mmCIF file of C-alpha atoms in Angstrom:
data_model
loop_
_atom_site.group_PDB
_atom_site.id
_atom_site.type_symbol
_atom_site.label_atom_id
_atom_site.label_comp_id
_atom_site.label_asym_id
_atom_site.label_seq_id
_atom_site.Cartn_x
_atom_site.Cartn_y
_atom_site.Cartn_z
ATOM 1 C CA UNK X 333 2.396 -3.162 -24.539
ATOM 2 C CA UNK X 334 0.286 -4.918 -27.161
ATOM 3 C CA UNK X 335 -0.417 -2.510 -30.045
ATOM 4 C CA UNK X 336 -1.298 -5.412 -32.337
ATOM 5 C CA UNK X 337 -4.001 -6.606 -29.984
ATOM 6 C CA UNK X 338 -5.287 -3.114 -29.353
ATOM 7 C CA UNK X 339 -5.792 -2.601 -33.092
ATOM 8 C CA UNK X 340 -7.807 -5.817 -33.255
ATOM 9 C CA UNK X 341 -9.806 -5.235 -30.076
ATOM 10 C CA UNK X 342 -13.439 -4.218 -30.079
ATOM 11 C CA UNK X 343 -15.790 -3.011 -27.381
ATOM 12 C CA UNK X 344 -17.077 -6.120 -25.680
ATOM 13 C CA UNK X 345 -17.654 -7.210 -22.104
ATOM 14 C CA UNK X 346 -17.010 -10.943 -22.400
ATOM 15 C CA UNK X 347 -14.769 -11.832 -25.311
ATOM 16 C CA UNK X 348 -11.027 -11.238 -25.368
ATOM 17 C CA UNK X 349 -10.623 -10.186 -28.983
ATOM 18 C CA UNK X 350 -7.253 -8.454 -29.111
ATOM 19 C CA UNK X 351 -5.715 -10.484 -26.316
ATOM 20 C CA UNK X 352 -2.958 -11.883 -28.530
ATOM 21 C CA UNK X 353 -0.276 -10.094 -30.519
ATOM 22 C CA UNK X 354 0.287 -10.480 -34.265
ATOM 23 C CA UNK X 355 2.050 -13.803 -33.660
ATOM 24 C CA UNK X 356 -0.905 -15.170 -31.735
ATOM 25 C CA UNK X 357 0.923 -15.032 -28.390
ATOM 26 C CA UNK X 358 -0.621 -13.979 -25.074
ATOM 27 C CA UNK X 359 2.037 -11.573 -23.808
ATOM 28 C CA UNK X 360 0.929 -11.948 -20.196
ATOM 29 C CA UNK X 361 1.948 -15.607 -20.390
ATOM 30 C CA UNK X 362 5.280 -14.981 -22.114
ATOM 31 C CA UNK X 363 7.481 -13.573 -19.326
ATOM 32 C CA UNK X 364 10.114 -15.701 -17.583
ATOM 33 C CA UNK X 365 8.551 -17.565 -14.695
ATOM 34 C CA UNK X 366 10.629 -18.315 -11.619
ATOM 35 C CA UNK X 367 8.620 -21.421 -10.759
ATOM 36 C CA UNK X 368 8.768 -22.829 -14.259
ATOM 37 C CA UNK X 369 12.429 -21.800 -14.266
ATOM 38 C CA UNK X 370 13.252 -24.072 -11.367
ATOM 39 C CA UNK X 371 12.143 -26.938 -13.582
ATOM 40 C CA UNK X 372 13.292 -25.776 -17.010
ATOM 41 C CA UNK X 373 15.975 -23.209 -16.109
ATOM 42 C CA UNK X 374 14.319 -20.415 -18.076
ATOM 43 C CA UNK X 375 16.513 -17.410 -18.690
ATOM 44 C CA UNK X 376 15.128 -13.842 -18.555
ATOM 45 C CA UNK X 377 16.919 -12.812 -21.768
ATOM 46 C CA UNK X 378 15.665 -15.707 -23.876
ATOM 47 C CA UNK X 379 15.665 -14.374 -27.450
ATOM 48 C CA UNK X 380 12.733 -16.616 -28.339
ATOM 49 C CA UNK X 381 10.404 -14.401 -26.305
ATOM 50 C CA UNK X 382 8.093 -11.997 -28.056
ATOM 51 C CA UNK X 383 9.562 -8.616 -29.020
ATOM 52 C CA UNK X 384 7.083 -6.756 -26.805
ATOM 53 C CA UNK X 385 8.085 -8.790 -23.755
ATOM 54 C CA UNK X 386 11.791 -8.330 -24.457
ATOM 55 C CA UNK X 387 11.165 -4.594 -24.774
ATOM 56 C CA UNK X 388 9.542 -4.457 -21.332
ATOM 57 C CA UNK X 389 12.347 -6.533 -19.811
ATOM 58 C CA UNK X 390 14.908 -4.215 -21.401
ATOM 59 C CA UNK X 391 13.080 -1.165 -20.079
ATOM 60 C CA UNK X 392 13.116 -2.591 -16.569
ATOM 61 C CA UNK X 393 16.884 -2.896 -16.846
ATOM 62 C CA UNK X 394 17.303 0.793 -17.678
ATOM 63 C CA UNK X 395 15.058 2.248 -14.975
ATOM 64 C CA UNK X 396 14.615 1.595 -11.285
ATOM 65 C CA UNK X 397 11.119 0.841 -10.034
ATOM 66 C CA UNK X 398 9.740 0.059 -6.562
ATOM 67 C CA UNK X 399 5.970 -0.065 -6.980
ATOM 68 C CA UNK X 400 3.883 -0.846 -10.046
ATOM 69 C CA UNK X 401 0.499 -2.000 -11.258
ATOM 70 C CA UNK X 402 -0.920 -3.328 -14.483
ATOM 71 C CA UNK X 403 -4.531 -2.576 -15.330
ATOM 72 C CA UNK X 404 -6.907 -5.214 -16.675
ATOM 73 C CA UNK X 405 -10.580 -5.634 -17.424
ATOM 74 C CA UNK X 406 -13.014 -8.492 -16.904
ATOM 75 C CA UNK X 407 -13.326 -8.468 -13.099
ATOM 76 C CA UNK X 408 -13.245 -6.111 -10.136
ATOM 77 C CA UNK X 409 -10.427 -7.107 -7.779
ATOM 78 C CA UNK X 410 -6.851 -6.274 -6.739
ATOM 79 C CA UNK X 411 -4.676 -9.354 -7.269
ATOM 80 C CA UNK X 412 -1.171 -9.802 -5.854
ATOM 81 C CA UNK X 413 1.752 -12.294 -6.175
ATOM 82 C CA UNK X 414 2.392 -15.020 -6.529
ATOM 83 C CA UNK X 415 0.449 -16.025 -9.617
ATOM 84 C CA UNK X 416 2.267 -19.338 -9.902
ATOM 85 C CA UNK X 417 3.780 -22.062 -7.716
ATOM 86 C CA UNK X 418 5.720 -25.286 -8.040
ATOM 87 C CA UNK X 419 4.204 -26.773 -4.899
ATOM 88 C CA UNK X 420 7.048 -25.676 -2.622
ATOM 89 C CA UNK X 421 7.029 -23.880 0.714
ATOM 90 C CA UNK X 422 5.409 -20.842 -0.891
ATOM 91 C CA UNK X 423 2.135 -22.761 -1.268
ATOM 92 C CA UNK X 424 -0.029 -22.249 1.806
ATOM 93 C CA UNK X 425 -3.729 -23.065 2.012
ATOM 94 C CA UNK X 426 -4.272 -22.891 -1.733
ATOM 95 C CA UNK X 427 -2.412 -19.594 -2.095
ATOM 96 C CA UNK X 428 1.140 -18.980 -3.279
ATOM 97 C CA UNK X 429 2.624 -16.703 -0.652
ATOM 98 C CA UNK X 430 5.424 -14.244 -1.449
ATOM 99 C CA UNK X 431 8.007 -13.211 1.182
ATOM 100 C CA UNK X 432 6.435 -9.737 1.212
ATOM 101 C CA UNK X 433 2.865 -11.031 1.459
ATOM 102 C CA UNK X 434 1.941 -8.644 4.276
ATOM 103 C CA UNK X 435 2.948 -5.677 2.146
ATOM 104 C CA UNK X 436 1.082 -7.004 -0.881
ATOM 105 C CA UNK X 437 -2.105 -7.478 1.143
ATOM 106 C CA UNK X 438 -1.777 -3.925 2.446
ATOM 107 C CA UNK X 439 -1.250 -2.518 -1.062
ATOM 108 C CA UNK X 440 -4.227 -4.455 -2.426
ATOM 109 C CA UNK X 441 -6.506 -3.247 0.381
ATOM 110 C CA UNK X 442 -5.362 0.345 -0.090
ATOM 111 C CA UNK X 443 -6.560 0.110 -3.676
ATOM 112 C CA UNK X 444 -9.791 -1.783 -3.051
ATOM 113 C CA UNK X 445 -10.943 0.346 -0.112
ATOM 114 C CA UNK X 446 -10.285 3.597 -1.941
ATOM 115 C CA UNK X 447 -12.192 2.293 -4.961
ATOM 116 C CA UNK X 448 -15.857 3.100 -5.458
ATOM 117 C CA UNK X 449 -17.012 -0.503 -5.021
ATOM 118 C CA UNK X 450 -14.125 -2.996 -5.303
ATOM 119 C CA UNK X 451 -13.863 -3.535 -1.541
ATOM 120 C CA UNK X 452 -17.377 -5.029 -1.479
ATOM 121 C CA UNK X 453 -16.003 -8.124 -3.156
ATOM 122 C CA UNK X 454 -18.630 -8.512 -5.862
ATOM 123 C CA UNK X 455 -19.866 -6.472 -8.766
ATOM 124 C CA UNK X 456 -19.036 -8.809 -11.654
ATOM 125 C CA UNK X 457 -20.403 -12.184 -12.615
ATOM 126 C CA UNK X 458 -17.051 -13.978 -12.776
ATOM 127 C CA UNK X 459 -17.999 -16.994 -10.690
ATOM 128 C CA UNK X 460 -15.995 -15.806 -7.684
ATOM 129 C CA UNK X 461 -16.318 -13.454 -4.746
ATOM 130 C CA UNK X 462 -13.344 -11.682 -3.222
ATOM 131 C CA UNK X 463 -13.133 -10.825 0.481
ATOM 132 C CA UNK X 464 -12.206 -7.133 0.783
ATOM 133 C CA UNK X 465 -11.987 -7.016 -3.010
ATOM 134 C CA UNK X 466 -8.526 -8.589 -3.082
ATOM 135 C CA UNK X 467 -7.045 -11.988 -3.920
ATOM 136 C CA UNK X 468 -3.802 -13.881 -4.073
ATOM 137 C CA UNK X 469 -3.253 -14.513 -7.770
ATOM 138 C CA UNK X 470 -2.574 -18.237 -7.493
ATOM 139 C CA UNK X 471 -5.537 -18.718 -5.162
ATOM 140 C CA UNK X 472 -7.775 -17.231 -7.849
ATOM 141 C CA UNK X 473 -6.223 -19.283 -10.646
ATOM 142 C CA UNK X 474 -2.633 -20.344 -11.479
ATOM 143 C CA UNK X 475 -0.903 -18.300 -14.149
ATOM 144 C CA UNK X 476 2.496 -19.042 -15.680
ATOM 145 C CA UNK X 477 4.595 -16.385 -17.394
ATOM 146 C CA UNK X 478 2.846 -13.279 -16.057
ATOM 147 C CA UNK X 479 4.403 -9.842 -15.734
ATOM 148 C CA UNK X 480 3.339 -9.426 -12.092
ATOM 149 C CA UNK X 481 5.545 -12.216 -10.743
ATOM 150 C CA UNK X 482 8.359 -11.292 -13.117
ATOM 151 C CA UNK X 483 8.516 -7.712 -11.845
ATOM 152 C CA UNK X 484 8.570 -8.837 -8.240
ATOM 153 C CA UNK X 485 11.110 -11.641 -8.551
ATOM 154 C CA UNK X 486 13.566 -10.167 -11.036
ATOM 155 C CA UNK X 487 12.993 -6.405 -10.911
ATOM 156 C CA UNK X 488 12.558 -5.979 -7.122
ATOM 157 C CA UNK X 489 9.345 -4.130 -7.939
ATOM 158 C CA UNK X 490 6.171 -4.926 -5.993
ATOM 159 C CA UNK X 491 3.411 -5.150 -8.591
ATOM 160 C CA UNK X 492 -0.339 -5.660 -8.384
ATOM 161 C CA UNK X 493 -2.756 -6.696 -11.104
ATOM 162 C CA UNK X 494 -5.748 -4.368 -10.924
ATOM 163 C CA UNK X 495 -8.945 -5.637 -12.487
ATOM 164 C CA UNK X 496 -10.825 -2.360 -12.829
ATOM 165 C CA UNK X 497 -13.880 -3.082 -14.977
ATOM 166 C CA UNK X 498 -16.357 -5.892 -15.471
ATOM 167 C CA UNK X 499 -16.144 -5.348 -19.221
ATOM 168 C CA UNK X 500 -12.868 -6.370 -20.807
ATOM 169 C CA UNK X 501 -13.197 -3.471 -23.241
ATOM 170 C CA UNK X 502 -15.764 -1.031 -21.808
ATOM 171 C CA UNK X 503 -17.703 1.307 -24.089
ATOM 172 C CA UNK X 504 -16.723 4.962 -24.222
ATOM 173 C CA UNK X 505 -19.751 6.180 -22.305
ATOM 174 C CA UNK X 506 -18.649 4.175 -19.244
ATOM 175 C CA UNK X 507 -15.167 5.701 -19.048
ATOM 176 C CA UNK X 508 -16.095 8.762 -16.899
ATOM 177 C CA UNK X 509 -17.663 6.507 -14.251
ATOM 178 C CA UNK X 510 -14.671 4.155 -14.331
ATOM 179 C CA UNK X 511 -12.333 7.100 -13.828
ATOM 180 C CA UNK X 512 -14.424 8.332 -10.907
ATOM 181 C CA UNK X 513 -14.311 4.875 -9.305
ATOM 182 C CA UNK X 514 -10.534 4.490 -9.733
ATOM 183 C CA UNK X 515 -9.105 8.008 -9.373
ATOM 184 C CA UNK X 516 -8.860 8.013 -5.571
ATOM 185 C CA UNK X 517 -7.554 4.451 -5.418
ATOM 186 C CA UNK X 518 -4.848 5.134 -8.022
ATOM 187 C CA UNK X 519 -3.603 8.164 -6.084
ATOM 188 C CA UNK X 520 -3.687 6.287 -2.773
ATOM 189 C CA UNK X 521 -1.779 3.401 -4.341
ATOM 190 C CA UNK X 522 0.905 5.701 -5.729
ATOM 191 C CA UNK X 523 1.331 7.176 -2.263
ATOM 192 C CA UNK X 524 2.269 3.751 -0.895
ATOM 193 C CA UNK X 525 5.642 4.030 -2.605
ATOM 194 C CA UNK X 526 6.638 5.828 0.613
ATOM 195 C CA UNK X 527 6.190 2.687 2.719
ATOM 196 C CA UNK X 528 9.246 1.285 4.463
ATOM 197 C CA UNK X 529 12.828 2.444 4.274
ATOM 198 C CA UNK X 530 15.210 3.777 1.659
ATOM 199 C CA UNK X 531 18.810 4.945 1.609
ATOM 200 C CA UNK X 532 22.274 4.177 0.294
ATOM 201 C CA UNK X 533 25.039 1.685 1.033
ATOM 202 C CA UNK X 534 28.576 3.071 1.349
ATOM 203 C CA UNK X 535 31.791 1.074 1.186
ATOM 204 C CA UNK X 536 34.750 1.460 3.546
ATOM 205 C CA UNK X 537 35.902 4.548 1.631
ATOM 206 C CA UNK X 538 32.552 6.278 1.881
ATOM 207 C CA UNK X 539 31.626 5.635 -1.750
ATOM 208 C CA UNK X 540 28.086 4.471 -2.661
ATOM 209 C CA UNK X 541 28.230 0.939 -4.078
ATOM 210 C CA UNK X 542 26.105 -0.876 -6.618
ATOM 211 C CA UNK X 543 24.851 -4.448 -6.120
ATOM 212 C CA UNK X 544 25.255 -4.593 -2.360
ATOM 213 C CA UNK X 545 22.757 -7.125 -1.008
ATOM 214 C CA UNK X 546 20.203 -5.637 1.386
ATOM 215 C CA UNK X 547 18.180 -8.395 3.015
ATOM 216 C CA UNK X 548 15.479 -8.256 5.677
ATOM 217 C CA UNK X 549 15.331 -11.111 8.179
ATOM 218 C CA UNK X 550 12.351 -13.370 7.557
ATOM 219 C CA UNK X 551 11.966 -12.254 3.924
ATOM 220 C CA UNK X 552 13.952 -14.675 1.822
ATOM 221 C CA UNK X 553 13.376 -13.246 -1.621
ATOM 222 C CA UNK X 554 14.165 -15.620 -4.470
ATOM 223 C CA UNK X 555 16.428 -12.978 -5.982
ATOM 224 C CA UNK X 556 17.812 -10.876 -3.099
ATOM 225 C CA UNK X 557 17.220 -7.128 -3.195
ATOM 226 C CA UNK X 558 20.323 -5.067 -3.960
ATOM 227 C CA UNK X 559 21.455 -1.504 -4.480
ATOM 228 C CA UNK X 560 21.147 0.247 -7.827
ATOM 229 C CA UNK X 561 23.818 2.109 -9.798
ATOM 230 C CA UNK X 562 23.545 5.039 -7.383
ATOM 231 C CA UNK X 563 24.097 2.821 -4.356
ATOM 232 C CA UNK X 564 20.444 3.240 -3.405
ATOM 233 C CA UNK X 565 18.137 0.607 -1.963
ATOM 234 C CA UNK X 566 14.368 0.650 -1.407
ATOM 235 C CA UNK X 567 12.380 -1.746 0.766
ATOM 236 C CA UNK X 568 8.606 -1.417 0.994
ATOM 237 C CA UNK X 569 7.753 -2.504 4.533
ATOM 238 C CA UNK X 570 4.871 -2.051 6.946
ATOM 239 C CA UNK X 571 5.569 -0.206 10.224
ATOM 240 C CA UNK X 572 7.562 -2.383 12.588
ATOM 241 C CA UNK X 573 11.021 -3.427 13.739
ATOM 242 C CA UNK X 574 13.216 -5.268 11.235
ATOM 243 C CA UNK X 575 16.682 -6.775 11.158
ATOM 244 C CA UNK X 576 18.653 -5.820 8.031
ATOM 245 C CA UNK X 577 21.715 -7.639 6.739
ATOM 246 C CA UNK X 578 23.929 -5.881 4.187
ATOM 247 C CA UNK X 579 26.652 -7.702 2.242
ATOM 248 C CA UNK X 580 29.237 -6.453 -0.212
ATOM 249 C CA UNK X 581 32.433 -8.199 -1.391
ATOM 250 C CA UNK X 582 35.546 -7.298 0.605
ATOM 251 C CA UNK X 583 33.542 -5.867 3.503
ATOM 252 C CA UNK X 584 32.249 -7.132 6.836
ATOM 253 C CA UNK X 585 28.676 -8.355 6.907
ATOM 254 C CA UNK X 586 26.625 -5.588 8.520
ATOM 255 C CA UNK X 587 23.506 -6.315 10.574
ATOM 256 C CA UNK X 588 21.365 -3.496 11.955
ATOM 257 C CA UNK X 589 17.912 -3.339 13.538
ATOM 258 C CA UNK X 590 15.626 -0.560 12.345
ATOM 259 C CA UNK X 591 12.227 0.567 13.587
ATOM 260 C CA UNK X 592 10.295 1.640 10.520
ATOM 261 C CA UNK X 593 7.423 4.167 10.824
ATOM 262 C CA UNK X 594 4.493 4.667 8.440
ATOM 263 C CA UNK X 595 5.771 6.902 5.673
ATOM 264 C CA UNK X 596 2.928 7.535 3.193
ATOM 265 C CA UNK X 597 1.190 10.154 5.365
ATOM 266 C CA UNK X 598 4.409 12.189 5.310
ATOM 267 C CA UNK X 599 5.122 11.415 1.643
ATOM 268 C CA UNK X 600 8.516 10.007 2.535
ATOM 269 C CA UNK X 601 9.816 6.618 3.521
ATOM 270 C CA UNK X 602 12.272 6.419 6.397
ATOM 271 C CA UNK X 603 15.808 7.208 5.227
ATOM 272 C CA UNK X 604 18.718 5.155 6.542
ATOM 273 C CA UNK X 605 22.205 4.718 5.087
ATOM 274 C CA UNK X 606 24.374 1.673 5.748
ATOM 275 C CA UNK X 607 28.097 2.306 6.281
ATOM 276 C CA UNK X 608 30.242 -0.765 5.639
ATOM 277 C CA UNK X 609 33.682 -1.574 7.025
ATOM 278 C CA UNK X 610 36.422 -3.261 5.041
ATOM 279 C CA UNK X 611 37.087 -6.818 6.117
ATOM 280 C CA UNK X 612 40.253 -8.301 7.519
ATOM 281 C CA UNK X 613 41.490 -11.883 7.551
ATOM 282 C CA UNK X 614 39.747 -12.714 10.835
ATOM 283 C CA UNK X 615 36.365 -11.068 10.287
ATOM 284 C CA UNK X 616 33.060 -12.334 8.967
ATOM 285 C CA UNK X 617 32.673 -11.008 5.448
ATOM 286 C CA UNK X 618 30.575 -11.325 2.353
ATOM 287 C CA UNK X 619 31.840 -14.191 0.216
ATOM 288 C CA UNK X 620 32.660 -12.700 -3.190
ATOM 289 C CA UNK X 621 32.843 -16.034 -4.986
ATOM 290 C CA UNK X 622 29.492 -17.426 -3.855
ATOM 291 C CA UNK X 623 25.996 -16.627 -5.029
ATOM 292 C CA UNK X 624 23.852 -16.041 -1.896
ATOM 293 C CA UNK X 625 21.918 -19.128 -0.825
ATOM 294 C CA UNK X 626 18.580 -17.358 -1.347
ATOM 295 C CA UNK X 627 19.299 -16.997 -5.050
ATOM 296 C CA UNK X 628 18.415 -19.562 -7.677
ATOM 297 C CA UNK X 629 20.147 -20.028 -11.043
ATOM 298 C CA UNK X 630 17.263 -18.073 -12.606
ATOM 299 C CA UNK X 631 18.415 -14.846 -10.920
ATOM 300 C CA UNK X 632 20.984 -14.451 -13.728
ATOM 301 C CA UNK X 633 23.868 -13.400 -11.492
ATOM 302 C CA UNK X 634 27.285 -12.994 -13.125
ATOM 303 C CA UNK X 635 30.491 -12.719 -11.127
ATOM 304 C CA UNK X 636 33.490 -10.932 -12.606
ATOM 305 C CA UNK X 637 36.445 -12.780 -11.159
ATOM 306 C CA UNK X 638 40.034 -11.700 -11.663
ATOM 307 C CA UNK X 639 43.411 -13.063 -10.517
ATOM 308 C CA UNK X 640 42.949 -15.620 -7.751
ATOM 309 C CA UNK X 641 39.183 -15.133 -7.509
ATOM 310 C CA UNK X 642 39.217 -11.579 -6.132
ATOM 311 C CA UNK X 643 36.499 -9.259 -7.354
ATOM 312 C CA UNK X 644 37.584 -5.757 -8.259
ATOM 313 C CA UNK X 645 34.245 -4.703 -9.728
ATOM 314 C CA UNK X 646 31.378 -6.963 -8.637
ATOM 315 C CA UNK X 647 28.796 -7.355 -11.385
ATOM 316 C CA UNK X 648 25.749 -9.044 -9.938
ATOM 317 C CA UNK X 649 23.831 -8.482 -13.127
ATOM 318 C CA UNK X 650 20.077 -8.321 -13.059
ATOM 319 C CA UNK X 651 17.180 -5.922 -12.744
ATOM 320 C CA UNK X 652 16.852 -3.078 -10.274
ATOM 321 C CA UNK X 653 14.246 -1.278 -8.181
ATOM 322 C CA UNK X 654 13.448 2.381 -7.596
ATOM 323 C CA UNK X 655 10.956 5.022 -6.622
ATOM 324 C CA UNK X 656 8.487 5.170 -9.493
ATOM 325 C CA UNK X 657 4.869 4.091 -10.041
ATOM 326 C CA UNK X 658 4.044 2.476 -13.336
ATOM 327 C CA UNK X 659 0.537 1.661 -14.523
ATOM 328 C CA UNK X 660 0.731 -0.419 -17.675
ATOM 329 C CA UNK X 661 -2.631 -0.202 -19.416
ATOM 330 C CA UNK X 662 -2.699 -3.223 -21.643
ATOM 331 C CA UNK X 663 -5.169 -4.873 -23.918
ATOM 332 C CA UNK X 664 -4.094 -8.266 -22.594
ATOM 333 C CA UNK X 665 -6.337 -9.382 -19.741
ATOM 334 C CA UNK X 666 -6.427 -12.321 -17.363
#
């Protein structure tokens, strides 16, 4: 992500030489931030952002991701969203809690407990200890403009920040041991992409539809999860019973209760398709002219209205999610 910084970086445990790009910008502070956005109305496609950040944002728009991680050095801990807060309801006991906090905690523990030593909560002199080798990002220290929160809020992709070495740039002779410590945890983390439920949403004609909202009761995501261009949705969830609400313009609001098993052991999430029914004048239906109340202006929705406000091709523009693991090894660190 930061070739400029990588060229400048040198092997060192403490100093962050190479953290910034050629323009002197810390790329892991340059992404749109939903909490800052509520104050300043940041837009994800702001052309003033660094080229590297815009490239990552553009890539996220062309692929669909569900689970991701970015790898850092300088500590030994699995950190999870949120990294930032504006002091709203998300702030609980010094942490900034995401709607999918239970899933994030599970993902972080999967990594730390499969790691050679991360789960012990120590190992580096960073002035902090981490219970189970995990931490809420904001509880550790607030961070504005990070990629972790951006991926979760805008790209519907649950991302962790994995601090995998005490040295920010470890020497070559330590790499085999680092690989041995992290190999099992990386594979176990990838396997968690099979948590929860996946499937497609079909309209009243039996055609898969893009941008149908798929919401889970009790998880009010800032930018609601929605189907991709194939009509597919993916929700990483722990085993349990959940109420799903599916909305699509011109169709009745569909609510179904699903009991979700544990999928990773079988290498497959539960599969469930939602079949919508066209609405009539007297039925409860998705409102095609209204952005859902869980969305904020920073979600970058665009409605394509034609003749009298009817939508013929809904275009809830934004980022998407899918079934891929991405580990972005970057020279930028915390």
